[in-house]
Coordinates of C-alpha atoms in Angstrom, one line a residue:
X258 CA 52.8 -170.0 -108.0
X259 CA 54.9 -168.8 -110.9
X260 CA 58.1 -170.8 -111.4
X261 CA 56.8 -173.8 -109.6
X262 CA 56.8 -176.0 -112.7
X263 CA 60.6 -175.9 -113.0
X264 CA 61.0 -177.6 -109.6
X265 CA 58.7 -180.5 -109.9
X266 CA 60.3 -183.1 -112.3
X267 CA 57.6 -184.5 -114.6
X268 CA 54.1 -183.4 -113.8
X269 CA 52.5 -186.2 -115.9
X270 CA 54.6 -188.8 -114.1
X271 CA 53.6 -187.2 -110.7
X272 CA 49.9 -187.3 -111.5
X273 CA 50.1 -190.9 -112.8
X274 CA 51.5 -192.0 -109.4
X275 CA 48.7 -190.0 -107.6
X276 CA 46.1 -191.8 -109.7
X277 CA 47.6 -195.2 -109.1
X278 CA 47.6 -194.7 -105.3
X279 CA 44.0 -193.5 -105.3
X280 CA 42.8 -196.5 -107.4
X281 CA 44.7 -199.0 -105.3
X282 CA 43.5 -197.6 -102.0
X283 CA 39.9 -197.3 -103.2
X284 CA 40.1 -201.0 -104.3
X285 CA 41.3 -202.0 -100.8
X286 CA 38.5 -199.9 -99.2
X287 CA 35.8 -201.5 -101.4
X288 CA 37.2 -205.0 -100.6
X289 CA 37.2 -204.6 -96.8
X290 CA 34.0 -202.7 -96.6
X291 CA 31.5 -205.2 -97.9
X292 CA 28.2 -205.8 -95.9
X293 CA 25.8 -203.7 -94.0
X294 CA 27.3 -201.4 -91.3
X295 CA 26.2 -201.1 -87.7
X296 CA 27.1 -197.9 -85.8
X297 CA 30.0 -199.8 -84.2
X298 CA 31.4 -201.0 -87.6
X299 CA 31.0 -197.5 -89.2
X300 CA 32.7 -195.6 -86.3
X301 CA 35.2 -198.1 -85.0
X302 CA 35.5 -200.9 -87.5
X303 CA 33.8 -203.3 -85.1
X304 CA 36.9 -203.0 -82.7
X305 CA 38.4 -205.7 -84.9
X306 CA 42.0 -204.4 -85.3
X307 CA 45.0 -205.7 -83.4
X308 CA 47.3 -203.5 -81.4
X309 CA 50.0 -203.7 -84.1
X310 CA 47.5 -202.8 -86.9
X311 CA 46.1 -199.9 -84.9
X312 CA 49.6 -198.7 -84.0
X313 CA 50.3 -198.5 -87.7
X314 CA 47.0 -196.7 -88.4
X315 CA 47.7 -194.2 -85.6
X316 CA 51.1 -193.5 -87.1
X317 CA 49.3 -193.1 -90.5
X318 CA 46.7 -190.7 -88.9
X319 CA 49.3 -188.7 -87.0
X320 CA 52.1 -188.3 -89.5
X321 CA 50.5 -185.6 -91.6
X322 CA 51.9 -183.8 -94.6
X323 CA 53.0 -181.1 -92.1
X324 CA 55.1 -183.7 -90.4
X325 CA 56.8 -185.0 -93.5
X326 CA 57.1 -181.8 -95.6
X327 CA 56.9 -179.1 -93.0
X328 CA 59.4 -180.5 -90.4
X329 CA 61.9 -181.6 -93.1
X330 CA 61.8 -178.1 -94.5
X331 CA 62.0 -176.5 -91.0
X332 CA 65.2 -178.6 -90.3
X333 CA 66.7 -177.7 -93.7
X334 CA 66.2 -174.0 -93.1
X335 CA 66.3 -173.6 -89.3
X336 CA 68.3 -176.7 -88.2
X337 CA 68.2 -177.4 -84.5
X338 CA 65.1 -175.3 -83.9
X339 CA 63.2 -177.1 -86.7
X340 CA 64.0 -180.5 -85.1
X341 CA 62.3 -179.2 -81.8
X342 CA 59.0 -179.7 -83.5
X343 CA 59.8 -183.4 -84.0
X344 CA 60.7 -183.8 -80.3
X345 CA 57.4 -182.1 -79.2
X346 CA 55.3 -184.3 -81.4
X347 CA 57.0 -187.4 -80.2
X348 CA 57.0 -186.6 -76.4
X349 CA 53.3 -186.0 -76.7
X350 CA 52.7 -189.7 -77.2
X351 CA 54.0 -190.5 -73.7
X352 CA 51.2 -188.3 -72.3
X353 CA 48.7 -190.2 -74.4
X354 CA 50.2 -193.6 -73.4
X355 CA 50.5 -193.1 -69.7
X356 CA 47.4 -191.0 -68.9
X357 CA 44.8 -191.6 -71.6
X358 CA 44.9 -194.5 -74.0
X359 CA 43.9 -197.5 -71.9
X360 CA 41.4 -195.6 -69.7
X361 CA 39.6 -194.0 -72.7
X362 CA 39.3 -197.4 -74.3
X363 CA 37.8 -198.9 -71.1
X364 CA 35.3 -196.2 -70.5
X365 CA 33.8 -195.2 -73.9
X366 CA 32.6 -196.8 -77.0
X367 CA 32.7 -194.4 -80.0
X368 CA 33.7 -190.9 -79.1
X369 CA 35.5 -188.7 -76.6
X370 CA 32.1 -187.4 -75.4
X371 CA 31.2 -191.0 -74.2
X372 CA 33.9 -190.7 -71.6
X373 CA 33.3 -187.0 -70.6
X374 CA 29.6 -187.5 -70.1
X375 CA 29.7 -190.8 -68.4
X376 CA 29.2 -189.5 -64.8
X377 CA 27.9 -186.0 -65.7
X378 CA 24.7 -184.6 -67.2
X379 CA 24.6 -186.2 -70.7
X380 CA 23.2 -183.6 -73.0
X381 CA 25.0 -180.4 -72.0
X382 CA 28.4 -182.2 -71.7
X383 CA 28.0 -184.1 -75.0
X384 CA 27.1 -180.8 -76.8
X385 CA 30.2 -179.1 -75.3
X386 CA 32.4 -182.0 -76.2
X387 CA 31.0 -182.1 -79.7
X388 CA 31.6 -178.4 -80.1
X389 CA 35.2 -178.7 -79.1
X390 CA 35.7 -181.8 -81.4
X391 CA 34.2 -180.0 -84.4
X392 CA 36.4 -177.0 -83.8
X393 CA 39.6 -179.0 -83.5
X394 CA 38.7 -181.2 -86.6
X395 CA 37.8 -178.1 -88.6
X396 CA 41.1 -176.3 -88.0
X397 CA 43.1 -179.4 -88.7
X398 CA 41.0 -180.2 -91.8
X399 CA 41.3 -176.7 -93.2
X400 CA 45.1 -176.8 -92.9
X401 CA 45.3 -180.2 -94.6
X402 CA 43.0 -179.2 -97.5
X403 CA 44.8 -176.0 -98.2
X404 CA 48.1 -177.8 -97.8
X405 CA 46.9 -180.4 -100.4
X406 CA 46.2 -177.6 -102.9
X407 CA 49.7 -176.2 -102.3
X408 CA 51.5 -179.5 -102.5
X409 CA 49.8 -180.7 -105.7
X410 CA 50.1 -177.3 -107.3
X411 CA 53.9 -177.5 -106.6
X412 CA 54.2 -181.0 -107.9
X413 CA 52.0 -180.6 -111.0
X414 CA 53.4 -177.2 -111.9
X415 CA 49.9 -175.6 -111.7
X416 CA 49.8 -171.8 -111.6
X417 CA 46.1 -170.9 -112.1
X418 CA 43.8 -170.7 -109.1
X419 CA 41.0 -172.6 -111.0
X420 CA 43.3 -175.6 -111.5
X421 CA 44.3 -175.5 -107.8
X422 CA 40.7 -175.3 -106.7
X423 CA 39.9 -178.3 -108.8
X424 CA 42.7 -180.2 -107.1
X425 CA 41.3 -179.3 -103.6
X426 CA 37.8 -180.4 -104.8
X427 CA 39.2 -183.8 -106.0
X428 CA 41.0 -184.4 -102.7
X429 CA 37.6 -183.7 -100.9
X430 CA 35.6 -186.0 -103.2
X431 CA 38.1 -188.9 -102.8
X432 CA 38.1 -188.4 -99.0
X433 CA 34.3 -188.5 -99.0
X434 CA 34.5 -191.7 -101.1
X435 CA 36.9 -193.4 -98.6
X436 CA 34.7 -192.7 -95.6
X437 CA 31.3 -193.3 -97.3
X438 CA 32.3 -196.6 -98.7
X439 CA 34.6 -198.0 -96.0
X440 CA 33.7 -196.3 -92.7
X441 CA 36.4 -196.7 -90.1
X442 CA 37.5 -200.1 -91.4
X443 CA 38.3 -198.7 -94.9
X444 CA 39.8 -195.5 -93.5
X445 CA 42.0 -197.6 -91.1
X446 CA 43.4 -199.7 -94.0
X447 CA 44.2 -196.5 -96.0
X448 CA 46.1 -195.2 -93.0
X449 CA 48.0 -198.5 -92.5
X450 CA 49.0 -198.5 -96.2
X451 CA 50.0 -194.9 -96.0
X452 CA 52.1 -195.3 -92.8
X453 CA 54.0 -198.2 -94.4
X454 CA 54.7 -196.2 -97.5
X455 CA 55.7 -193.0 -95.7
X456 CA 58.0 -194.6 -93.1
X457 CA 59.6 -196.8 -95.8
X458 CA 60.2 -193.8 -98.1
X459 CA 61.6 -191.7 -95.2
X460 CA 63.9 -194.6 -94.3
X461 CA 65.1 -195.0 -97.9
X462 CA 65.8 -191.3 -98.3
X463 CA 67.7 -191.2 -94.9
X464 CA 69.9 -194.2 -95.8
X465 CA 70.5 -192.7 -99.3
X466 CA 71.6 -189.4 -97.7
X467 CA 73.9 -191.2 -95.3
X468 CA 75.3 -193.4 -98.1
X469 CA 76.3 -190.3 -100.1
X470 CA 78.1 -189.0 -96.9
X471 CA 80.1 -192.2 -96.0
X472 CA 77.3 -193.3 -93.6
X473 CA 78.4 -190.6 -91.2
X474 CA 75.8 -188.2 -89.6
X475 CA 78.5 -185.6 -88.7
X476 CA 79.5 -185.6 -92.4
X477 CA 75.9 -184.9 -93.4
X478 CA 75.7 -182.0 -90.9
X479 CA 79.1 -180.6 -92.0
X480 CA 77.8 -180.7 -95.6
X481 CA 74.6 -178.9 -94.6
X482 CA 76.6 -176.2 -92.8
X483 CA 78.9 -175.8 -95.8
X484 CA 75.9 -175.4 -98.1
X485 CA 73.8 -173.1 -95.9
X486 CA 75.5 -169.8 -96.9
X487 CA 75.4 -167.0 -94.2
X488 CA 73.6 -169.3 -91.7
X489 CA 76.7 -171.5 -91.3
X490 CA 77.3 -173.1 -87.9
X491 CA 74.1 -171.6 -86.5
X492 CA 72.2 -174.4 -88.3
X493 CA 73.5 -176.9 -85.6
X494 CA 72.8 -174.7 -82.6
X495 CA 69.6 -173.6 -80.8
X496 CA 68.2 -170.2 -81.4
X497 CA 68.0 -169.8 -85.2
X498 CA 64.3 -169.3 -85.0
X499 CA 63.3 -169.2 -81.4
X500 CA 66.2 -167.5 -79.8
X501 CA 66.0 -164.0 -81.3
X502 CA 64.3 -162.4 -78.3
X503 CA 62.6 -163.3 -75.0
X504 CA 59.2 -163.1 -76.9
X505 CA 60.2 -165.8 -79.4
X506 CA 61.5 -168.0 -76.5
X507 CA 58.1 -167.6 -74.7
X508 CA 56.3 -168.4 -78.0
X509 CA 58.3 -171.6 -78.2
X510 CA 57.3 -172.6 -74.7
X511 CA 53.7 -171.9 -75.6
X512 CA 53.9 -173.9 -78.8
X513 CA 55.6 -176.8 -76.9
X514 CA 52.9 -176.9 -74.3
X515 CA 50.3 -177.1 -77.1
X516 CA 52.1 -179.9 -79.0
X517 CA 53.0 -182.0 -76.0
X518 CA 49.6 -181.8 -74.2
X519 CA 47.4 -181.5 -77.3
X520 CA 48.0 -184.9 -78.8
X521 CA 46.2 -186.7 -75.9
X522 CA 43.1 -184.5 -76.6
X523 CA 42.9 -184.8 -80.4
X524 CA 39.5 -186.4 -81.2
X525 CA 40.7 -188.2 -84.4
X526 CA 43.5 -189.8 -82.3
X527 CA 41.3 -190.7 -79.4
X528 CA 38.7 -192.4 -81.6
X529 CA 41.4 -194.8 -82.7
X530 CA 41.6 -196.3 -79.2
X531 CA 38.1 -197.7 -79.8
X532 CA 39.1 -199.7 -82.9
X533 CA 40.8 -202.5 -80.8
X534 CA 39.0 -205.2 -78.8
X535 CA 40.8 -204.7 -75.4
X536 CA 42.5 -202.1 -73.3
X537 CA 45.7 -204.2 -73.5
X538 CA 45.6 -203.8 -77.3
X539 CA 44.9 -200.1 -76.9
X540 CA 48.1 -199.8 -74.8
X541 CA 50.0 -201.9 -77.4
X542 CA 48.8 -199.8 -80.3
X543 CA 50.3 -196.6 -78.6
X544 CA 53.6 -198.4 -77.9
X545 CA 53.8 -199.5 -81.6
X546 CA 52.9 -195.9 -82.7
X547 CA 55.6 -194.4 -80.5
X548 CA 58.3 -196.6 -82.0
X549 CA 57.1 -195.9 -85.6
X550 CA 56.6 -192.2 -85.0
X551 CA 60.0 -191.9 -83.2
X552 CA 61.8 -193.6 -86.0
X553 CA 60.1 -191.4 -88.6
X554 CA 61.1 -188.2 -86.7
X555 CA 64.7 -189.4 -86.6
X556 CA 64.5 -189.8 -90.4
X557 CA 63.2 -186.2 -90.7
X558 CA 66.5 -185.1 -89.1
X559 CA 68.5 -186.8 -91.9
X560 CA 66.1 -185.7 -94.6
X561 CA 66.2 -182.1 -93.4
X562 CA 69.9 -181.8 -93.1
X563 CA 70.3 -183.8 -96.3
X564 CA 68.1 -181.3 -98.1
X565 CA 70.3 -178.5 -96.7
X566 CA 73.4 -180.3 -97.9
X567 CA 72.3 -181.4 -101.3
X568 CA 69.7 -178.8 -102.4
X569 CA 70.6 -175.8 -100.3
X570 CA 68.4 -173.0 -98.8
X571 CA 68.5 -170.8 -101.9
X572 CA 66.8 -173.4 -104.1
X573 CA 64.4 -174.4 -101.3
X574 CA 63.3 -170.8 -100.8
X575 CA 63.1 -170.1 -104.5
X576 CA 60.7 -173.1 -105.1
X577 CA 57.0 -172.5 -105.1
X578 CA 56.4 -174.3 -101.8
X579 CA 59.4 -172.8 -100.1
X580 CA 60.1 -174.9 -96.9
X581 CA 57.5 -177.5 -97.9
X582 CA 59.5 -178.3 -101.1
X583 CA 62.6 -179.4 -99.3
X584 CA 61.8 -183.1 -99.2
X585 CA 60.5 -183.3 -102.8
X586 CA 63.5 -181.4 -104.1
X587 CA 65.8 -183.8 -102.1
X588 CA 64.0 -186.7 -103.7
X589 CA 64.6 -185.1 -107.2
X590 CA 68.3 -184.7 -106.3
X591 CA 68.6 -188.3 -105.1
X592 CA 66.6 -190.3 -107.6
X593 CA 65.5 -188.0 -110.4
X594 CA 61.9 -187.5 -111.6
X595 CA 60.7 -191.0 -111.0
X596 CA 61.8 -191.0 -107.3
X597 CA 60.3 -187.5 -106.9
X598 CA 57.0 -188.8 -108.4
X599 CA 56.9 -191.7 -105.8
X600 CA 57.7 -189.4 -102.9
X601 CA 55.1 -186.9 -104.1
X602 CA 52.5 -189.6 -104.4
X603 CA 53.2 -190.7 -100.8
X604 CA 52.9 -187.1 -99.6
X605 CA 49.6 -186.9 -101.4
X606 CA 48.5 -190.2 -99.8
X607 CA 49.5 -188.7 -96.5
X608 CA 47.0 -185.9 -96.9
X609 CA 44.2 -188.2 -98.0
X610 CA 44.7 -190.6 -95.1
X611 CA 44.7 -187.7 -92.5
X612 CA 41.6 -186.0 -93.9
X613 CA 39.7 -189.3 -94.0
X614 CA 40.5 -189.9 -90.3
X615 CA 39.3 -186.3 -89.5
X616 CA 36.2 -186.7 -91.5
X617 CA 35.1 -190.0 -89.9
X618 CA 35.7 -188.5 -86.4
X619 CA 33.6 -185.4 -87.3
X620 CA 30.7 -187.5 -88.7
X621 CA 30.7 -189.8 -85.7
X622 CA 30.5 -186.7 -83.4
X623 CA 27.6 -185.3 -85.4
X624 CA 25.7 -188.6 -85.6
X625 CA 26.4 -190.2 -82.3
X626 CA 26.8 -187.3 -79.9
X627 CA 24.6 -184.6 -81.4
X628 CA 21.9 -186.5 -83.3
X629 CA 21.5 -189.7 -81.2
X630 CA 22.4 -188.6 -77.7
X631 CA 21.3 -184.8 -77.6
X632 CA 18.5 -184.6 -80.2
X633 CA 17.0 -188.2 -79.9
X634 CA 18.0 -188.7 -76.3
X635 CA 19.7 -192.0 -77.1
X636 CA 16.7 -193.5 -78.8
X637 CA 17.8 -193.4 -82.5
X638 CA 18.1 -196.7 -84.3
X639 CA 21.5 -197.8 -85.5
X640 CA 20.3 -197.5 -89.1
X641 CA 19.3 -193.9 -88.6
X642 CA 22.5 -193.1 -86.8
X643 CA 24.6 -194.5 -89.6
X644 CA 22.5 -192.7 -92.2
X645 CA 23.1 -189.4 -90.4
X646 CA 26.8 -190.1 -90.2
X647 CA 26.9 -190.6 -94.0
X648 CA 25.0 -187.3 -94.6
X649 CA 27.4 -185.6 -92.2
X650 CA 30.4 -187.0 -94.1
X651 CA 29.2 -185.4 -97.3
X652 CA 28.5 -182.1 -95.5
X653 CA 31.9 -182.1 -93.8
X654 CA 33.5 -182.9 -97.2
X655 CA 31.8 -179.9 -98.9
X656 CA 32.8 -177.6 -96.0
X657 CA 36.4 -178.8 -96.2
X658 CA 36.5 -178.2 -99.9
X659 CA 35.1 -174.7 -99.6
X660 CA 37.4 -173.9 -96.6
X661 CA 40.4 -175.3 -98.4
X662 CA 39.7 -173.1 -101.4
X663 CA 39.3 -170.0 -99.3
X664 CA 42.3 -170.7 -97.0
X665 CA 44.6 -171.5 -99.9
X666 CA 47.6 -169.1 -100.0
X667 CA 46.8 -167.8 -96.5
X668 CA 49.1 -168.2 -93.5
X669 CA 47.7 -171.6 -92.5
X670 CA 50.6 -173.0 -90.5
X671 CA 49.0 -171.6 -87.3
X672 CA 45.8 -173.7 -87.9
X673 CA 47.5 -177.0 -86.9
X674 CA 49.0 -175.3 -83.8
X675 CA 45.6 -173.9 -83.0
X676 CA 44.0 -177.3 -83.3
X677 CA 46.6 -178.7 -80.8
X678 CA 46.0 -175.6 -78.5
X679 CA 42.2 -176.2 -78.4
X680 CA 42.8 -179.9 -77.8
X681 CA 45.1 -179.1 -74.9
X682 CA 43.1 -176.3 -73.4
X683 CA 39.5 -177.6 -73.8
X684 CA 39.7 -181.4 -74.1
X685 CA 42.7 -182.6 -72.1
X686 CA 41.7 -180.9 -68.7
X687 CA 38.2 -182.3 -69.0
X688 CA 39.4 -185.8 -69.9
X689 CA 41.9 -185.9 -67.0
X690 CA 39.5 -184.4 -64.5
X691 CA 36.8 -186.9 -65.6
X692 CA 39.1 -189.9 -65.2
X693 CA 41.0 -188.9 -62.1
X694 CA 39.1 -186.4 -59.9
X695 CA 36.0 -187.6 -58.1
X696 CA 34.8 -184.0 -57.3
X697 CA 34.6 -183.1 -61.0
X698 CA 31.1 -182.2 -62.2
X699 CA 29.0 -180.9 -65.1
X700 CA 29.7 -177.2 -64.5
X701 CA 33.4 -177.8 -64.3
X702 CA 33.3 -179.7 -67.6
X703 CA 31.3 -176.9 -69.4
X704 CA 33.5 -174.1 -68.0
X705 CA 36.7 -176.0 -69.0
X706 CA 35.6 -176.9 -72.5
X707 CA 34.0 -173.6 -73.5
X708 CA 36.5 -171.5 -71.6
X709 CA 39.5 -173.3 -73.1
X710 CA 38.0 -173.1 -76.6
X711 CA 36.9 -169.4 -76.3
X712 CA 40.3 -168.3 -74.9
X713 CA 42.2 -170.0 -77.7
X714 CA 40.1 -168.4 -80.4
X715 CA 40.2 -164.9 -78.8
X716 CA 43.9 -165.0 -78.2
X717 CA 44.6 -166.1 -81.8
X718 CA 42.2 -163.4 -83.1
X719 CA 44.1 -160.7 -81.2
X720 CA 47.6 -162.1 -82.0
X721 CA 50.2 -161.2 -84.7
X722 CA 48.9 -164.2 -86.7
X723 CA 45.7 -162.3 -87.5
X724 CA 47.0 -158.7 -87.8
X725 CA 49.9 -156.3 -87.4
X726 CA 52.7 -158.1 -89.4
X727 CA 53.5 -158.6 -93.1
X728 CA 52.8 -162.3 -92.7
X729 CA 49.5 -161.8 -90.9
X730 CA 46.1 -162.8 -92.3
X731 CA 45.2 -159.0 -92.4
X732 CA 48.6 -157.4 -92.9
X733 CA 47.2 -153.9 -93.3
X734 CA 45.3 -153.9 -90.0
X735 CA 46.7 -153.9 -86.5
X736 CA 44.4 -154.9 -83.6
X737 CA 46.8 -157.4 -82.0
X738 CA 47.4 -156.9 -78.2
X739 CA 48.5 -160.5 -77.4
X740 CA 52.1 -160.7 -78.4
X741 CA 52.6 -164.4 -79.0
X742 CA 51.5 -166.5 -82.0
X743 CA 50.3 -169.5 -79.9
X744 CA 47.7 -169.2 -77.1
X745 CA 48.8 -172.3 -75.2
X746 CA 50.7 -170.7 -72.4
X747 CA 47.6 -168.8 -71.3
X748 CA 44.7 -171.0 -72.5
X749 CA 46.0 -174.4 -71.2
X750 CA 46.4 -173.4 -67.5
X751 CA 43.1 -171.4 -67.9
X752 CA 41.3 -174.6 -69.1
X753 CA 42.5 -176.5 -66.0
X754 CA 41.7 -173.6 -63.7
X755 CA 38.1 -173.2 -65.0
X756 CA 37.5 -176.9 -64.7
X757 CA 38.5 -176.7 -61.0
X758 CA 36.6 -173.5 -60.3
X759 CA 33.4 -174.6 -62.0
X760 CA 33.4 -177.9 -60.0
X761 CA 34.2 -176.2 -56.7
X762 CA 31.3 -173.7 -57.1
X763 CA 28.7 -176.4 -57.9
X764 CA 27.2 -178.8 -55.4
X765 CA 26.6 -181.6 -58.0
X766 CA 28.5 -184.7 -57.0
X767 CA 27.7 -188.4 -57.8
X768 CA 30.0 -190.6 -55.8
X769 CA 28.4 -193.9 -57.0
X770 CA 28.8 -192.9 -60.6
X771 CA 32.5 -192.0 -60.1
X772 CA 33.1 -195.4 -58.4
X773 CA 31.5 -197.1 -61.4
X774 CA 33.6 -195.1 -63.8
X775 CA 36.8 -195.8 -61.9
X776 CA 36.1 -199.6 -62.0
X777 CA 35.3 -199.5 -65.7
X778 CA 38.3 -197.3 -66.6
X779 CA 40.7 -199.7 -64.8
X780 CA 39.1 -203.0 -65.8
X781 CA 37.0 -202.4 -68.9
X782 CA 34.0 -204.1 -67.2
X783 CA 30.8 -203.3 -69.0
X784 CA 32.4 -201.5 -71.9
X785 CA 30.7 -203.7 -74.5
X786 CA 27.3 -202.7 -73.2
X787 CA 25.3 -199.7 -74.2
X788 CA 26.6 -196.4 -72.8
X789 CA 24.5 -195.5 -69.8
X790 CA 22.2 -192.5 -70.4
X791 CA 20.7 -190.7 -67.6

């Protein structure tokens, strides 16, 4: 990352802000995490959070560094087409609110698999759901960890791989600490603090940009156009990135499907619905999250065009992080090194909060679904389950560190899109069929989950992301036959079709169990009791 140090303000100031944030949040985690933990407290914080608190935490969990740095950079360089990401991420919450949040909260206790296996054969369905959860979490986690290395390298002016690897390891160790000490309760408070800081920082930068342009959005956009060189007016019109050919338009449709439908199937988002005491609070938490996330994405519009106007595409592309450096460079332009250090610290906090949420979801899946329900057939004690969850946390942390080191510098942007694609192709069809279709059965669930997951992985492997282009993972090889960079347009309909086909070709059908699930999903009756095993 040669030349990065010239763009980052004062590295010592930046690292001081990082350390302050880690110390403050770890203190909060230790304070709220006292006492012995039951499985419910470790996985869901004892369902003790209000809808408002959980809405803030969902925003903290969902607004990743990709949202803050990536989308602001995309808008600065690609204008209208960059903002389409924001719209996709926001619209996705309407699917989660209307179809999933309340019903998931009423039907399960700890994980997505509680709902999917409720009226089907427990062990095979839990294993399939756990496989899908681990795949989504791994792709998401890898992108965040590699992104953490890139961000901190940019902000601390690091050029050596060893120093960057140490940074990735430190992020992993702090993440393990949050989850081991605090469980879901500590992780939730980290996410709440981070959401407040991130939204406040985005609001401040937006108002600042507007203030410098007479509080006029058209004036901001005119300044962005004037400073964008050859791009000019195209910055305000659709087509700068996705309008070059019919193939890029189709790729955008595929990506949009994954973003809009994937959110309602993301395991680390779904587990948040279990941290509130009632389905009403689950619904309220999504409403609060929609308002917060919506406001944040409007701020990214101002930050992106503000970066184009005040920093310009040449400086953004010349910086070590390219598009990801747009927001930090804007902060440097607005408030100097101290403001840059604060924004950088918040971006770093963003990564820590998201990876902590992913880690606790993964450890809950391993301990609750695989260890207790599949291996021990639901007979494990709570102490043993929590112990396995803690061991899983350390293992996931180590895998995330190694993965982040290996993925650093690779084309990792597709990993987040792949996580959304798997969630939309494997998880969402199974969730919707489980909740709404009485004929759905075990074969349908297994075909849907494994078919959706396998089709995503195969299509990505044989796409230009992996080979055939200069920006591919293997640029010197060419075995790509699938022309798009996102598999959603094929894998999502395939996941729904396989769920239908598997169910229709199997005679298994339990009307009484569906009736029980329907009552529970609509009323929440019996949700506090143990999940039925059969």
